[in-house]
Coordinates of C-alpha atoms in Angstrom, one line a residue:
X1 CA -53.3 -5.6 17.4
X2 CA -52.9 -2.6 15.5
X3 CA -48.7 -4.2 14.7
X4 CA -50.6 -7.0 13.5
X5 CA -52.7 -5.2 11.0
X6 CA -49.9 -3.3 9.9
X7 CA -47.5 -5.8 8.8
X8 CA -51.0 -7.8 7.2
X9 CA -51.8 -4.7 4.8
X10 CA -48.7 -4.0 3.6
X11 CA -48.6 -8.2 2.4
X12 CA -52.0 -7.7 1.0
X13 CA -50.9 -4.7 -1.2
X14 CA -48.1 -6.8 -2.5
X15 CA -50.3 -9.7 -3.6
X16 CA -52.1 -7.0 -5.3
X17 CA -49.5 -5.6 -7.1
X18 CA -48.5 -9.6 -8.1
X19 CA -51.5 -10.1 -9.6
X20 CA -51.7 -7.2 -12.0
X21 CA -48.1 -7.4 -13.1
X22 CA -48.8 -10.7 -14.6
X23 CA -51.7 -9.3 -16.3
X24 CA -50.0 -7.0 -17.9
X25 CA -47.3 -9.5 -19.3
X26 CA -49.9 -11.7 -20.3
X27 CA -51.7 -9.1 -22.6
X28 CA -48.4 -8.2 -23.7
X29 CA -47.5 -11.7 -24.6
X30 CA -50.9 -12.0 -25.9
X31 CA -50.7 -9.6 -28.6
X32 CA -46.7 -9.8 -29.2
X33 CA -46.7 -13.7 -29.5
X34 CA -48.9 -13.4 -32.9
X35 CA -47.1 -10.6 -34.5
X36 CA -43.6 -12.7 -33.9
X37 CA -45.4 -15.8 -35.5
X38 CA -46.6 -13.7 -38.2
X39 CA -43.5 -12.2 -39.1
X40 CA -41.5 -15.5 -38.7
X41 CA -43.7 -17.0 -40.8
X42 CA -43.6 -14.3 -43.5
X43 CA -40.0 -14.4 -43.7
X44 CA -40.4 -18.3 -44.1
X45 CA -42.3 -18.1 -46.6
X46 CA -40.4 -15.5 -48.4
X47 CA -37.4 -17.2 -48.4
X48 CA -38.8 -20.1 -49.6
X49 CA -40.3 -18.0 -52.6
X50 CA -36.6 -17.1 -53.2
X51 CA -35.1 -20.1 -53.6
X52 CA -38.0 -21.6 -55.9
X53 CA -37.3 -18.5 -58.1
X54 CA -33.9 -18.0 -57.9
X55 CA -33.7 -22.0 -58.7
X56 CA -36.6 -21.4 -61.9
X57 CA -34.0 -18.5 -63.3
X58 CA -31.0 -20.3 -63.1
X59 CA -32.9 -23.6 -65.3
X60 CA -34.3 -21.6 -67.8
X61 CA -31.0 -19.6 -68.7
X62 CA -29.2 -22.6 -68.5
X63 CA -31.8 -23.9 -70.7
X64 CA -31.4 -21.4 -72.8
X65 CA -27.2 -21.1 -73.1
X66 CA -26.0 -21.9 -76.9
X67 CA -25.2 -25.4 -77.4
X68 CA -21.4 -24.9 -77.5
X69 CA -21.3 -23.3 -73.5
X70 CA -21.3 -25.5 -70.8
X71 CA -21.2 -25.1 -67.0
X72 CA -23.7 -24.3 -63.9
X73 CA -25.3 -21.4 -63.6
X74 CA -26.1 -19.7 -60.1
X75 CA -28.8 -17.1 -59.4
X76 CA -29.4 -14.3 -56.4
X77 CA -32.0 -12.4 -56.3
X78 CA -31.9 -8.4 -54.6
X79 CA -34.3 -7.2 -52.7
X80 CA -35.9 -7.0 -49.7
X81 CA -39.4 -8.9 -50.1
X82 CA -39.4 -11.7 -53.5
X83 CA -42.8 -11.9 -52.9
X84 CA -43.9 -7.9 -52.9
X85 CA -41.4 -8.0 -56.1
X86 CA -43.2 -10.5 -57.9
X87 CA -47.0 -9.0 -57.3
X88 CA -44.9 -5.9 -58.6
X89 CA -43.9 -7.8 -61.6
X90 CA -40.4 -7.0 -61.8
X91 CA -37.3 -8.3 -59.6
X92 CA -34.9 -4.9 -59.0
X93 CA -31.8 -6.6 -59.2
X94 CA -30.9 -10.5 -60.1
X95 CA -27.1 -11.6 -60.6
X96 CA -26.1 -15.1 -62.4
X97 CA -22.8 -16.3 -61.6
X98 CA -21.3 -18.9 -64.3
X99 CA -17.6 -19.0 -62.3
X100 CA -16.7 -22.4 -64.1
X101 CA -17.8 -22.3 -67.5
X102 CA -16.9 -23.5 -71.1
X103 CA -17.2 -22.1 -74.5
X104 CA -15.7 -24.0 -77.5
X105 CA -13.8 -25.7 -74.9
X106 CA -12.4 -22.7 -73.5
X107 CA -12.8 -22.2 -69.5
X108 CA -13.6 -18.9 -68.4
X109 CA -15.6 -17.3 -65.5
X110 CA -18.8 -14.9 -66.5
X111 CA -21.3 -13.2 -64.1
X112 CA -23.7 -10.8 -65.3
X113 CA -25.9 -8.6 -63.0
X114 CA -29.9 -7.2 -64.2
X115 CA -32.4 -4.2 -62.7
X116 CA -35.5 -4.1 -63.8
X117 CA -36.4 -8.1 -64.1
X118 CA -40.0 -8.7 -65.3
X119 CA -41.5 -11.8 -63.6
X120 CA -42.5 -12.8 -67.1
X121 CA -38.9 -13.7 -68.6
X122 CA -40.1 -13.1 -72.2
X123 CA -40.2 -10.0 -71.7
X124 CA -37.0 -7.1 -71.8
X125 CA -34.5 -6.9 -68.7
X126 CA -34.0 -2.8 -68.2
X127 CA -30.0 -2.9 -68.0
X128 CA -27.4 -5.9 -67.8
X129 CA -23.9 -5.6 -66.9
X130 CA -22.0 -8.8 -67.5
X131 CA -18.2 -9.3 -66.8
X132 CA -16.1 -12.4 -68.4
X133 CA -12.7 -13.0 -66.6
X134 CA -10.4 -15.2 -69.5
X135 CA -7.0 -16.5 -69.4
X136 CA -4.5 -16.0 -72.4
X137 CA -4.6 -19.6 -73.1
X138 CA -8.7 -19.3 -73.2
X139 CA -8.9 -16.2 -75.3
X140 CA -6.6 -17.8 -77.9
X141 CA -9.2 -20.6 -78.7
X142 CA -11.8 -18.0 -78.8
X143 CA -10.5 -14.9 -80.2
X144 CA -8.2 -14.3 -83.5
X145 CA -6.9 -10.7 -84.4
X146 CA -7.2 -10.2 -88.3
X147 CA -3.9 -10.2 -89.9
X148 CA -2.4 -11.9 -86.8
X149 CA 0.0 -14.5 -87.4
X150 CA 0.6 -15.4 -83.7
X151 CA -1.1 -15.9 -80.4
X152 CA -2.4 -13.3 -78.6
X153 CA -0.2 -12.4 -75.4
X154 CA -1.6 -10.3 -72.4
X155 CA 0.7 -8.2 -70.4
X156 CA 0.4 -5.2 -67.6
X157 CA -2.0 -3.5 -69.9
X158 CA -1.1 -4.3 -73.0
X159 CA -2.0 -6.8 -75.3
X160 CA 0.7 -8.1 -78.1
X161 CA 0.4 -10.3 -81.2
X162 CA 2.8 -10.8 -84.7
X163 CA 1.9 -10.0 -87.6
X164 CA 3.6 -9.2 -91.6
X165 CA 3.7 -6.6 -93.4
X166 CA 5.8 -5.4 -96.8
X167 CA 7.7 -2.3 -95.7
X168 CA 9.7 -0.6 -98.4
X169 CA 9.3 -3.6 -100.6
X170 CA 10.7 -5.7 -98.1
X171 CA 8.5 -8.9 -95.9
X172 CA 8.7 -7.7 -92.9
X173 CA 7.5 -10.0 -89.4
X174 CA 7.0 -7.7 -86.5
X175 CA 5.8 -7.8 -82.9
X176 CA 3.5 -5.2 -81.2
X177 CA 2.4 -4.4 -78.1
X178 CA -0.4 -2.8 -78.1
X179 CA -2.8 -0.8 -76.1
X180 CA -6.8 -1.9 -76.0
X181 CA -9.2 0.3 -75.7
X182 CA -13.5 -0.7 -75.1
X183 CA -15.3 0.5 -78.3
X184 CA -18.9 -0.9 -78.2
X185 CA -19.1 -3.2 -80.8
X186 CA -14.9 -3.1 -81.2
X187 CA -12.1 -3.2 -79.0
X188 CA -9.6 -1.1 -80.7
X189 CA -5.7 -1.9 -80.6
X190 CA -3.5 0.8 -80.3
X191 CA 0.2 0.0 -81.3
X192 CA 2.6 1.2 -78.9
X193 CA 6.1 -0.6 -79.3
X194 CA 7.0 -2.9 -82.2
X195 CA 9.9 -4.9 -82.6
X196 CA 11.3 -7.7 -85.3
X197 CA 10.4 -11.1 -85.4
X198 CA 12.5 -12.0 -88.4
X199 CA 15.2 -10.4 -90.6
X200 CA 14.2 -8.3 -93.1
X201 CA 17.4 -6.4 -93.5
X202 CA 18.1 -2.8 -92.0
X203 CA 14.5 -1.7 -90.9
X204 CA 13.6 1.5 -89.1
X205 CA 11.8 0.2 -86.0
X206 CA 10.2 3.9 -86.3
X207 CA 9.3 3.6 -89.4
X208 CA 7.3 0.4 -88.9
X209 CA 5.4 1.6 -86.1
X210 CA 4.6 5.0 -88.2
X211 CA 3.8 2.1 -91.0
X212 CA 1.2 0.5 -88.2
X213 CA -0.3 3.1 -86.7
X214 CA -0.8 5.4 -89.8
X215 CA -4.4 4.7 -90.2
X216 CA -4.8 5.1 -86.2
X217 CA -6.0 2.0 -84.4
X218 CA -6.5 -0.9 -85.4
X219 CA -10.3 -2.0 -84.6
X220 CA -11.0 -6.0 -83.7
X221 CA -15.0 -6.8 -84.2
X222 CA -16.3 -8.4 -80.6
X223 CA -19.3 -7.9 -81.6
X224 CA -19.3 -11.3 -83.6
X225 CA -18.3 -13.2 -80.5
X226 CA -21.1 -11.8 -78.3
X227 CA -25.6 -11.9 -78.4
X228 CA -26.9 -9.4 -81.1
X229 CA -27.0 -6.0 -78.7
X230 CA -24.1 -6.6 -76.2
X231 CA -21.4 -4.4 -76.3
X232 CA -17.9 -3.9 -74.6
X233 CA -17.8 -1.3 -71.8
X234 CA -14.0 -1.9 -70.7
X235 CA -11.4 -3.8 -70.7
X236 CA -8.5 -4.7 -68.3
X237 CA -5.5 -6.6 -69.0
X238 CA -3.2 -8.2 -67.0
X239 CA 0.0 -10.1 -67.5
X240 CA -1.9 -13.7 -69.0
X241 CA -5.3 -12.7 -67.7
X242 CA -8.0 -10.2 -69.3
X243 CA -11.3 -8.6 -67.9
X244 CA -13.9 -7.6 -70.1
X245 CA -17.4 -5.7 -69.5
X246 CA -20.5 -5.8 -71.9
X247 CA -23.4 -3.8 -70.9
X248 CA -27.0 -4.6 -72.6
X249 CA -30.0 -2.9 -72.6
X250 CA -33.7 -4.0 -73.3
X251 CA -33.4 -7.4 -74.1
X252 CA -35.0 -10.5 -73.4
X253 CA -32.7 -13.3 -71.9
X254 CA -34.5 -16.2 -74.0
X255 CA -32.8 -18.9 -76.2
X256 CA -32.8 -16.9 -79.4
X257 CA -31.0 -13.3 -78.0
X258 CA -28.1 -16.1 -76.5
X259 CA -27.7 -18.1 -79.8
X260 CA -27.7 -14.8 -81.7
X261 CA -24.5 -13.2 -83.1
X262 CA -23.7 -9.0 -83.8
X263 CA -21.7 -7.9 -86.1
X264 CA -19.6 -4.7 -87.1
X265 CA -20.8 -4.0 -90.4

């Protein structure tokens, strides 16, 4: 008898200890199954508030774009929650992508990258930093150096051009190579090397690059090629290809700021 009621009590134990274990998983379960859904449902919800505003940004500056610049514009927005950035009023960071557009027929890729976003888009952006990426053939159709008779050429940091002058009373047709440097509203042109395009007799190669680079460098407005506001930050050239960064500060992204011009003056 008493073998009998031992190996009964140690079963009954273990049913006991069955029962509670599920209890505990179920409370578990319980509470945990509720906070999952939650969140899931959250993120859901947040991602869908994304892609509506992301897709409500990219129509109205495409809306917006001048009437001679073409292609699709892309928007992504930072951030962790859409939704706590919108109650907040502001996004912290949205970037637009433009990687195949056109201006004056001109392809070129632009992306430009914004903090400080209101919600309400007629209101100032805090800072934009934009970045164009141009070929030589693109920046020919867009861009003309003053005095240049030529096309522009790009090489390892250098850009060249031709260009006249009268040089002890004698036409002379030069090339330069010159160095570009970001000046806000100019990118200024510093000749290095120069060479002949056309006989002119026996000219001092020194004495036409003292001739061009006596008044210093030679300054090209870009601020009449860009929005009222926008300036050049750098610039990087490479052989046939050219980088170039504008910054912005304060200004509203609607259709007048990108149909406006600057200017040097």
């Amino acid at each position: 008898m008493s073998d009998s009621t031992t190996r009964v009590l140690p079963e009954v134990g273990e049913r006991t200890t069955r029962r509670r274990r599920p209890l505990w998983l179920r409370l578990l379960l319980w509470i945990g199954i509720p906070v999952v859904v939650i969140v899931v449902l959250l993120v859901v919800v947040d991602g869908a508030a994304r892609a509506y505003a992301e897709q409500r940004v990219s129509a109205e500056v495409q809306k917006n774009l001048p009437a001679d610049v073409q292609g699709k514009v892309t928007t992504r927005i930072g951030g962790f929650s859409v939704i706590q950035q919108y109650l907040a009023g502001s996004f912290q960071r949205v970037e637009l992508d433009a990687p195949n557009a056109v201006v004056q027929g001109a392809p070129l890729s632009a992306k430009l990258v914004a903090t400080g976003v209101p919600t309400d888009l007629s209101k100032p952006i805090s800072e934009a930093t934009g970045t164009i990426s141009i070929s030589q053939e693109s920046l020919n159709k867009l861009v003309k150096i003053p005095g240049a008779t030529g096309d522009i050429t790009l090489g390892d940091g250098t850009i060249g051009y031709d260009g006249s002058l009268n040089l002890l009373g004698l036409p002379v047709g030069y090339t330069v190579t010159a160095t570009p440097e970001a000046a806000g509203k100019q990118v200024l042109l510093k000749p290095e090397k120069a060479s002949l395009k056309t006989g002119a007799g026996n000219v001092n190669l020194d004495k036409l690059l003292q001739a061009l680079t006596s008044q210093g460098p030679f300054p090209v407005c870009a601020a009449q090629y860009l929005p009222d506001g926008v300036q050049v930050s750098d610039i990087a050239v490479t052989p046939g290809h050219a980088t170039v960064t504008l910054t912005a500060s304060d200004v509203v992204m609607d259709q007048k700021f990108l149909n406006s011009k600057g200017s040097c003056s």
